[in-house]
Amino acid sequence: MSEFQVRNNELSELEVQTLIAAAIAARDKAYAPYSEFKVGAALLCSDGRVFSGCNVENAAYGAGICAERGAAMQAVAEGAQEFSAIAVAGWKDGRAEQDRGLAYPCGICRQFLNEFSAGHMKVYVARSITDYEKNDLSTLLLHGFGPKNLEV
Ligand SMILES: [Zn+2]
């Protein structure tokens, strides 16, 4: 039984905080020895399941992957192809909450998430469980190219 009740992609405050907590927990597992910028993401799917991901860097820098796409890959591999919301938490270790920036998804991740966005997918970018910004993915990726573009 999921702890999330997905209704038109709107979450209660407690659900948002739960999702952000999962992102922060995933952040702790990040492999970021080069940038030391650790990112965690928690992806809520329309069936109520949550998949997490963290950034994984590589000595060949370009081979690394973002937390958001890591979470999306897990979701798709488990059969979830409709995303309702994602929480992202990214900062360097030891950075005080008030000194943390907001780690918005990069352009590639916005495009990647758009492929599986269920309607108005929400993006929560957090400094902490209670300090976050909420956006629609469609705002972050205005006029995004998606599966429907290939139908015409
Ligand atoms: Zn990214």
PDB file of N, CA and C in Angstrom, residues 56-65:
ATOM      1  N   VAL A  56      25.764   9.766 -10.081  1.00  0.00           N
ATOM      2  CA  VAL A  56      26.886   8.837 -10.096  1.00  0.00           C
ATOM      3  C   VAL A  56      27.912   9.379 -11.077  1.00  0.00           C
ATOM      4  N   GLU A  57      28.999   9.903 -10.529  1.00  0.00           N
ATOM      5  CA  GLU A  57      30.050  10.460 -11.371  1.00  0.00           C
ATOM      6  C   GLU A  57      30.996   9.356 -11.832  1.00  0.00           C
ATOM      7  N   ASN A  58      31.864   9.764 -12.740  1.00  0.00           N
ATOM      8  CA  ASN A  58      32.787   8.794 -13.328  1.00  0.00           C
ATOM      9  C   ASN A  58      34.104   9.511 -13.610  1.00  0.00           C
ATOM     10  N   ALA A  59      35.209   8.755 -13.537  1.00  0.00           N
ATOM     11  CA  ALA A  59      36.518   9.342 -13.827  1.00  0.00           C
ATOM     12  C   ALA A  59      36.553   9.919 -15.240  1.00  0.00           C
ATOM     13  N   ALA A  60      35.835   9.296 -16.153  1.00  0.00           N
ATOM     14  CA  ALA A  60      35.605   9.895 -17.468  1.00  0.00           C
ATOM     15  C   ALA A  60      34.367  10.771 -17.296  1.00  0.00           C
ATOM     16  N   TYR A  61      34.562  12.038 -16.998  1.00  0.00           N
ATOM     17  CA  TYR A  61      33.487  12.895 -16.487  1.00  0.00           C
ATOM     18  C   TYR A  61      32.172  12.781 -17.249  1.00  0.00           C
ATOM     19  N   GLY A  62      32.232  12.743 -18.562  1.00  0.00           N
ATOM     20  CA  GLY A  62      31.016  12.722 -19.358  1.00  0.00           C
ATOM     21  C   GLY A  62      30.182  11.471 -19.195  1.00  0.00           C
ATOM     22  N   ALA A  63      30.725  10.451 -18.580  1.00  0.00           N
ATOM     23  CA  ALA A  63      30.001   9.189 -18.406  1.00  0.00           C
ATOM     24  C   ALA A  63      29.102   9.202 -17.179  1.00  0.00           C
ATOM     25  N   GLY A  64      29.176  10.239 -16.361  1.00  0.00           N
ATOM     26  CA  GLY A  64      28.339  10.297 -15.173  1.00  0.00           C
ATOM     27  C   GLY A  64      26.875  10.474 -15.530  1.00  0.00           C
ATOM     28  N   ILE A  65      26.015  10.257 -14.539  1.00  0.00           N
ATOM     29  CA  ILE A  65      24.585  10.422 -14.773  1.00  0.00           C
ATOM     30  C   ILE A  65      23.945  11.110 -13.575  1.00  0.00           C
TER      31      ILE A  65
END
